[in-house]
């Protein structure tokens, strides 16, 4: 899981908690809209935050220089519906910031763009919920669930 310039500490904490339970590392692409030491990260992540392999990147270019595998962007402008998307074990699931998503250059760099199907007229899901949904499907397809 990679989070592009996340805005809300509570969402990041919830994603870290989910990632810990699923055995998935998390990349944080800065700048973030909060300080890493913010209590909301710890509150929503509980004591699970220390159980996650977290890598912080100072910017998008630094992340690109270190990422391995396909970049799979979760977006409301996705080209592939989640229910037909095919995941690989080395995919990096990229989530945009809560307020603005990702800029066009990041969108264009994604190897795959995935859309969670939703009822018409609704804009988006909470990022931590959407991350859990996509991560669960990716783990199901790749046999990556913890034993």
JSON list of C-alpha atoms in Angstrom, two decimals:
[
{"chain": "A", "resi": 1, "resn": "UNK", "atom": "CA", "xyz": [0.00, 0.00, 0.00]},
{"chain": "A", "resi": 2, "resn": "UNK", "atom": "CA", "xyz": [1.26, 3.50, -0.83]},
{"chain": "A", "resi": 3, "resn": "UNK", "atom": "CA", "xyz": [-0.46, 6.70, 0.30]},
{"chain": "A", "resi": 4, "resn": "UNK", "atom": "CA", "xyz": [0.13, 9.80, -1.83]},
{"chain": "A", "resi": 5, "resn": "UNK", "atom": "CA", "xyz": [0.32, 12.93, 0.32]},
{"chain": "A", "resi": 6, "resn": "UNK", "atom": "CA", "xyz": [-2.37, 11.88, 2.80]},
{"chain": "A", "resi": 7, "resn": "UNK", "atom": "CA", "xyz": [-4.28, 14.69, 4.55]},
{"chain": "A", "resi": 8, "resn": "UNK", "atom": "CA", "xyz": [-5.97, 13.06, 7.54]},
{"chain": "A", "resi": 9, "resn": "UNK", "atom": "CA", "xyz": [-3.99, 11.41, 10.34]},
{"chain": "A", "resi": 10, "resn": "UNK", "atom": "CA", "xyz": [-6.95, 9.30, 11.47]},
{"chain": "A", "resi": 11, "resn": "UNK", "atom": "CA", "xyz": [-7.32, 7.73, 8.04]},
{"chain": "A", "resi": 12, "resn": "UNK", "atom": "CA", "xyz": [-3.62, 6.92, 7.91]},
{"chain": "A", "resi": 13, "resn": "UNK", "atom": "CA", "xyz": [-3.82, 5.33, 11.35]},
{"chain": "A", "resi": 14, "resn": "UNK", "atom": "CA", "xyz": [-6.79, 3.20, 10.27]},
{"chain": "A", "resi": 15, "resn": "UNK", "atom": "CA", "xyz": [-4.95, 2.11, 7.11]},
{"chain": "A", "resi": 16, "resn": "UNK", "atom": "CA", "xyz": [-1.85, 1.23, 9.15]},
{"chain": "A", "resi": 17, "resn": "UNK", "atom": "CA", "xyz": [-3.99, -0.87, 11.48]},
{"chain": "A", "resi": 18, "resn": "UNK", "atom": "CA", "xyz": [-5.57, -2.71, 8.54]},
{"chain": "A", "resi": 19, "resn": "UNK", "atom": "CA", "xyz": [-2.16, -3.19, 6.91]},
{"chain": "A", "resi": 20, "resn": "UNK", "atom": "CA", "xyz": [-0.74, -4.63, 10.14]},
{"chain": "A", "resi": 21, "resn": "UNK", "atom": "CA", "xyz": [-3.54, -7.18, 10.33]},
{"chain": "A", "resi": 22, "resn": "UNK", "atom": "CA", "xyz": [-3.12, -8.12, 6.66]},
{"chain": "A", "resi": 23, "resn": "UNK", "atom": "CA", "xyz": [0.69, -8.26, 6.76]},
{"chain": "A", "resi": 24, "resn": "UNK", "atom": "CA", "xyz": [1.16, -5.47, 4.21]},
{"chain": "A", "resi": 25, "resn": "UNK", "atom": "CA", "xyz": [3.80, -2.72, 4.31]},
{"chain": "A", "resi": 26, "resn": "UNK", "atom": "CA", "xyz": [2.86, 0.93, 3.79]},
{"chain": "A", "resi": 27, "resn": "UNK", "atom": "CA", "xyz": [4.73, 3.64, 1.87]},
{"chain": "A", "resi": 28, "resn": "UNK", "atom": "CA", "xyz": [3.93, 7.25, 2.82]},
{"chain": "A", "resi": 29, "resn": "UNK", "atom": "CA", "xyz": [4.64, 9.77, 0.06]},
{"chain": "A", "resi": 30, "resn": "UNK", "atom": "CA", "xyz": [5.15, 13.22, 1.56]},
{"chain": "A", "resi": 31, "resn": "UNK", "atom": "CA", "xyz": [4.33, 15.94, 2.19]},
{"chain": "A", "resi": 32, "resn": "UNK", "atom": "CA", "xyz": [1.50, 14.91, 4.46]},
{"chain": "A", "resi": 33, "resn": "UNK", "atom": "CA", "xyz": [-1.23, 17.17, 5.81]},
{"chain": "A", "resi": 34, "resn": "UNK", "atom": "CA", "xyz": [-0.27, 16.42, 9.43]},
{"chain": "A", "resi": 35, "resn": "UNK", "atom": "CA", "xyz": [2.79, 15.69, 11.52]},
{"chain": "A", "resi": 36, "resn": "UNK", "atom": "CA", "xyz": [3.82, 12.04, 11.81]},
{"chain": "A", "resi": 37, "resn": "UNK", "atom": "CA", "xyz": [3.71, 12.28, 15.60]},
{"chain": "A", "resi": 38, "resn": "UNK", "atom": "CA", "xyz": [0.07, 13.41, 15.60]},
{"chain": "A", "resi": 39, "resn": "UNK", "atom": "CA", "xyz": [-2.04, 11.64, 18.22]},
{"chain": "A", "resi": 40, "resn": "UNK", "atom": "CA", "xyz": [-4.76, 10.81, 15.70]},
{"chain": "A", "resi": 41, "resn": "UNK", "atom": "CA", "xyz": [-2.42, 8.38, 13.91]},
{"chain": "A", "resi": 42, "resn": "UNK", "atom": "CA", "xyz": [-1.80, 6.52, 17.16]},
{"chain": "A", "resi": 43, "resn": "UNK", "atom": "CA", "xyz": [-5.44, 6.70, 18.24]},
{"chain": "A", "resi": 44, "resn": "UNK", "atom": "CA", "xyz": [-6.88, 5.16, 15.07]},
{"chain": "A", "resi": 45, "resn": "UNK", "atom": "CA", "xyz": [-3.91, 2.86, 14.49]},
{"chain": "A", "resi": 46, "resn": "UNK", "atom": "CA", "xyz": [-3.89, 1.76, 18.14]},
{"chain": "A", "resi": 47, "resn": "UNK", "atom": "CA", "xyz": [-0.81, -0.22, 19.10]},
{"chain": "A", "resi": 48, "resn": "UNK", "atom": "CA", "xyz": [-0.70, -1.80, 15.62]},
{"chain": "A", "resi": 49, "resn": "UNK", "atom": "CA", "xyz": [1.34, 1.04, 14.06]},
{"chain": "A", "resi": 50, "resn": "UNK", "atom": "CA", "xyz": [4.59, -0.53, 15.27]},
{"chain": "A", "resi": 51, "resn": "UNK", "atom": "CA", "xyz": [3.63, -3.82, 13.60]},
{"chain": "A", "resi": 52, "resn": "UNK", "atom": "CA", "xyz": [3.70, -2.30, 10.09]},
{"chain": "A", "resi": 53, "resn": "UNK", "atom": "CA", "xyz": [6.73, -1.83, 7.88]},
{"chain": "A", "resi": 54, "resn": "UNK", "atom": "CA", "xyz": [6.35, 1.91, 7.12]},
{"chain": "A", "resi": 55, "resn": "UNK", "atom": "CA", "xyz": [8.62, 3.65, 4.61]},
{"chain": "A", "resi": 56, "resn": "UNK", "atom": "CA", "xyz": [8.41, 7.43, 4.31]},
{"chain": "A", "resi": 57, "resn": "UNK", "atom": "CA", "xyz": [9.40, 9.08, 1.01]},
{"chain": "A", "resi": 58, "resn": "UNK", "atom": "CA", "xyz": [10.12, 12.82, 0.83]},
{"chain": "A", "resi": 59, "resn": "UNK", "atom": "CA", "xyz": [8.33, 13.11, -2.53]},
{"chain": "A", "resi": 60, "resn": "UNK", "atom": "CA", "xyz": [6.86, 11.27, -5.52]},
{"chain": "A", "resi": 61, "resn": "UNK", "atom": "CA", "xyz": [10.18, 11.02, -7.39]},
{"chain": "A", "resi": 62, "resn": "UNK", "atom": "CA", "xyz": [11.89, 9.41, -4.40]},
{"chain": "A", "resi": 63, "resn": "UNK", "atom": "CA", "xyz": [9.06, 6.88, -4.16]},
{"chain": "A", "resi": 64, "resn": "UNK", "atom": "CA", "xyz": [9.34, 6.09, -7.89]},
{"chain": "A", "resi": 65, "resn": "UNK", "atom": "CA", "xyz": [13.06, 5.48, -7.50]},
{"chain": "A", "resi": 66, "resn": "UNK", "atom": "CA", "xyz": [12.41, 2.83, -4.87]},
{"chain": "A", "resi": 67, "resn": "UNK", "atom": "CA", "xyz": [9.14, 1.20, -5.91]},
{"chain": "A", "resi": 68, "resn": "UNK", "atom": "CA", "xyz": [9.19, -2.29, -7.35]},
{"chain": "A", "resi": 69, "resn": "UNK", "atom": "CA", "xyz": [6.26, -3.91, -9.13]},
{"chain": "A", "resi": 70, "resn": "UNK", "atom": "CA", "xyz": [3.26, -2.38, -10.83]},
{"chain": "A", "resi": 71, "resn": "UNK", "atom": "CA", "xyz": [1.65, 0.77, -9.50]},
{"chain": "A", "resi": 72, "resn": "UNK", "atom": "CA", "xyz": [-2.08, 0.12, -9.18]},
{"chain": "A", "resi": 73, "resn": "UNK", "atom": "CA", "xyz": [-3.90, 3.40, -8.58]},
{"chain": "A", "resi": 74, "resn": "UNK", "atom": "CA", "xyz": [-7.27, 3.35, -6.86]},
{"chain": "A", "resi": 75, "resn": "UNK", "atom": "CA", "xyz": [-9.24, 6.18, -8.44]},
{"chain": "A", "resi": 76, "resn": "UNK", "atom": "CA", "xyz": [-12.78, 7.32, -9.08]},
{"chain": "A", "resi": 77, "resn": "UNK", "atom": "CA", "xyz": [-11.60, 7.80, -12.67]},
{"chain": "A", "resi": 78, "resn": "UNK", "atom": "CA", "xyz": [-10.52, 4.19, -12.94]},
{"chain": "A", "resi": 79, "resn": "UNK", "atom": "CA", "xyz": [-10.47, 2.28, -16.16]},
{"chain": "A", "resi": 80, "resn": "UNK", "atom": "CA", "xyz": [-10.80, -1.23, -14.66]},
{"chain": "A", "resi": 81, "resn": "UNK", "atom": "CA", "xyz": [-13.57, -2.17, -12.26]},
{"chain": "A", "resi": 82, "resn": "UNK", "atom": "CA", "xyz": [-12.35, -3.87, -9.09]},
{"chain": "A", "resi": 83, "resn": "UNK", "atom": "CA", "xyz": [-14.50, -6.92, -9.75]},
{"chain": "A", "resi": 84, "resn": "UNK", "atom": "CA", "xyz": [-12.61, -7.64, -13.00]},
{"chain": "A", "resi": 85, "resn": "UNK", "atom": "CA", "xyz": [-9.15, -6.31, -12.07]},
{"chain": "A", "resi": 86, "resn": "UNK", "atom": "CA", "xyz": [-6.32, -8.83, -11.98]},
{"chain": "A", "resi": 87, "resn": "UNK", "atom": "CA", "xyz": [-3.72, -8.35, -9.25]},
{"chain": "A", "resi": 88, "resn": "UNK", "atom": "CA", "xyz": [-0.14, -9.60, -8.93]},
{"chain": "A", "resi": 89, "resn": "UNK", "atom": "CA", "xyz": [1.72, -10.31, -5.71]},
{"chain": "A", "resi": 90, "resn": "UNK", "atom": "CA", "xyz": [4.19, -7.46, -6.32]},
{"chain": "A", "resi": 91, "resn": "UNK", "atom": "CA", "xyz": [1.56, -4.79, -7.01]},
{"chain": "A", "resi": 92, "resn": "UNK", "atom": "CA", "xyz": [1.73, -1.54, -5.06]},
{"chain": "A", "resi": 93, "resn": "UNK", "atom": "CA", "xyz": [-1.77, -0.25, -4.29]},
{"chain": "A", "resi": 94, "resn": "UNK", "atom": "CA", "xyz": [-1.57, 3.55, -4.55]},
{"chain": "A", "resi": 95, "resn": "UNK", "atom": "CA", "xyz": [-4.17, 5.74, -2.86]},
{"chain": "A", "resi": 96, "resn": "UNK", "atom": "CA", "xyz": [-4.45, 9.49, -3.49]},
{"chain": "A", "resi": 97, "resn": "UNK", "atom": "CA", "xyz": [-4.90, 12.17, -0.87]},
{"chain": "A", "resi": 98, "resn": "UNK", "atom": "CA", "xyz": [-8.35, 12.51, 0.63]},
{"chain": "A", "resi": 99, "resn": "UNK", "atom": "CA", "xyz": [-8.92, 16.06, -0.62]},
{"chain": "A", "resi": 100, "resn": "UNK", "atom": "CA", "xyz": [-7.39, 16.09, -4.08]},
{"chain": "A", "resi": 101, "resn": "UNK", "atom": "CA", "xyz": [-6.57, 12.54, -5.16]},
{"chain": "A", "resi": 102, "resn": "UNK", "atom": "CA", "xyz": [-3.43, 12.53, -7.31]},
{"chain": "A", "resi": 103, "resn": "UNK", "atom": "CA", "xyz": [-2.21, 14.96, -9.98]},
{"chain": "A", "resi": 104, "resn": "UNK", "atom": "CA", "xyz": [-2.36, 13.99, -13.64]},
{"chain": "A", "resi": 105, "resn": "UNK", "atom": "CA", "xyz": [1.36, 13.08, -13.75]},
{"chain": "A", "resi": 106, "resn": "UNK", "atom": "CA", "xyz": [0.81, 10.46, -11.03]},
{"chain": "A", "resi": 107, "resn": "UNK", "atom": "CA", "xyz": [-2.38, 9.25, -12.70]},
{"chain": "A", "resi": 108, "resn": "UNK", "atom": "CA", "xyz": [-0.50, 8.85, -15.98]},
{"chain": "A", "resi": 109, "resn": "UNK", "atom": "CA", "xyz": [2.36, 6.93, -14.31]},
{"chain": "A", "resi": 110, "resn": "UNK", "atom": "CA", "xyz": [0.06, 4.25, -12.87]},
{"chain": "A", "resi": 111, "resn": "UNK", "atom": "CA", "xyz": [0.34, 0.90, -14.61]},
{"chain": "A", "resi": 112, "resn": "UNK", "atom": "CA", "xyz": [-3.27, 0.03, -13.77]},
{"chain": "A", "resi": 113, "resn": "UNK", "atom": "CA", "xyz": [-6.14, 2.26, -12.61]},
{"chain": "A", "resi": 114, "resn": "UNK", "atom": "CA", "xyz": [-8.85, 0.55, -10.58]},
{"chain": "A", "resi": 115, "resn": "UNK", "atom": "CA", "xyz": [-12.34, 1.77, -9.75]},
{"chain": "A", "resi": 116, "resn": "UNK", "atom": "CA", "xyz": [-14.53, 0.41, -6.95]},
{"chain": "A", "resi": 117, "resn": "UNK", "atom": "CA", "xyz": [-18.05, 0.18, -8.43]},
{"chain": "A", "resi": 118, "resn": "UNK", "atom": "CA", "xyz": [-20.55, 2.30, -6.49]},
{"chain": "A", "resi": 119, "resn": "UNK", "atom": "CA", "xyz": [-24.14, 3.40, -6.76]},
{"chain": "A", "resi": 120, "resn": "UNK", "atom": "CA", "xyz": [-24.70, 6.25, -9.23]},
{"chain": "A", "resi": 121, "resn": "UNK", "atom": "CA", "xyz": [-24.59, 9.76, -7.81]},
{"chain": "A", "resi": 122, "resn": "UNK", "atom": "CA", "xyz": [-22.14, 9.00, -5.01]},
{"chain": "A", "resi": 123, "resn": "UNK", "atom": "CA", "xyz": [-18.62, 10.46, -5.28]},
{"chain": "A", "resi": 124, "resn": "UNK", "atom": "CA", "xyz": [-16.30, 8.34, -3.20]},
{"chain": "A", "resi": 125, "resn": "UNK", "atom": "CA", "xyz": [-15.72, 6.09, -0.20]},
{"chain": "A", "resi": 126, "resn": "UNK", "atom": "CA", "xyz": [-13.61, 6.83, 2.85]},
{"chain": "A", "resi": 127, "resn": "UNK", "atom": "CA", "xyz": [-10.00, 6.13, 1.88]},
{"chain": "A", "resi": 128, "resn": "UNK", "atom": "CA", "xyz": [-9.35, 3.70, 4.72]},
{"chain": "A", "resi": 129, "resn": "UNK", "atom": "CA", "xyz": [-12.43, 1.66, 3.81]},
{"chain": "A", "resi": 130, "resn": "UNK", "atom": "CA", "xyz": [-11.55, 1.70, 0.09]},
{"chain": "A", "resi": 131, "resn": "UNK", "atom": "CA", "xyz": [-7.98, 0.66, 0.87]},
{"chain": "A", "resi": 132, "resn": "UNK", "atom": "CA", "xyz": [-9.21, -2.32, 2.89]},
{"chain": "A", "resi": 133, "resn": "UNK", "atom": "CA", "xyz": [-11.59, -3.40, 0.13]},
{"chain": "A", "resi": 134, "resn": "UNK", "atom": "CA", "xyz": [-8.94, -3.32, -2.59]},
{"chain": "A", "resi": 135, "resn": "UNK", "atom": "CA", "xyz": [-6.23, -4.86, -0.40]},
{"chain": "A", "resi": 136, "resn": "UNK", "atom": "CA", "xyz": [-8.55, -7.73, 0.54]},
{"chain": "A", "resi": 137, "resn": "UNK", "atom": "CA", "xyz": [-9.31, -8.46, -3.12]},
{"chain": "A", "resi": 138, "resn": "UNK", "atom": "CA", "xyz": [-5.61, -8.29, -4.05]},
{"chain": "A", "resi": 139, "resn": "UNK", "atom": "CA", "xyz": [-4.70, -10.69, -1.23]},
{"chain": "A", "resi": 140, "resn": "UNK", "atom": "CA", "xyz": [-7.54, -13.04, -2.20]},
{"chain": "A", "resi": 141, "resn": "UNK", "atom": "CA", "xyz": [-6.35, -13.21, -5.80]},
{"chain": "A", "resi": 142, "resn": "UNK", "atom": "CA", "xyz": [-2.66, -13.64, -4.98]},
{"chain": "A", "resi": 143, "resn": "UNK", "atom": "CA", "xyz": [-3.01, -16.01, -2.03]},
{"chain": "A", "resi": 144, "resn": "UNK", "atom": "CA", "xyz": [-1.33, -13.43, 0.15]},
{"chain": "A", "resi": 145, "resn": "UNK", "atom": "CA", "xyz": [-3.50, -13.63, 3.27]},
{"chain": "A", "resi": 146, "resn": "UNK", "atom": "CA", "xyz": [-1.52, -14.28, 6.48]},
{"chain": "A", "resi": 147, "resn": "UNK", "atom": "CA", "xyz": [-1.60, -17.90, 7.61]}
]
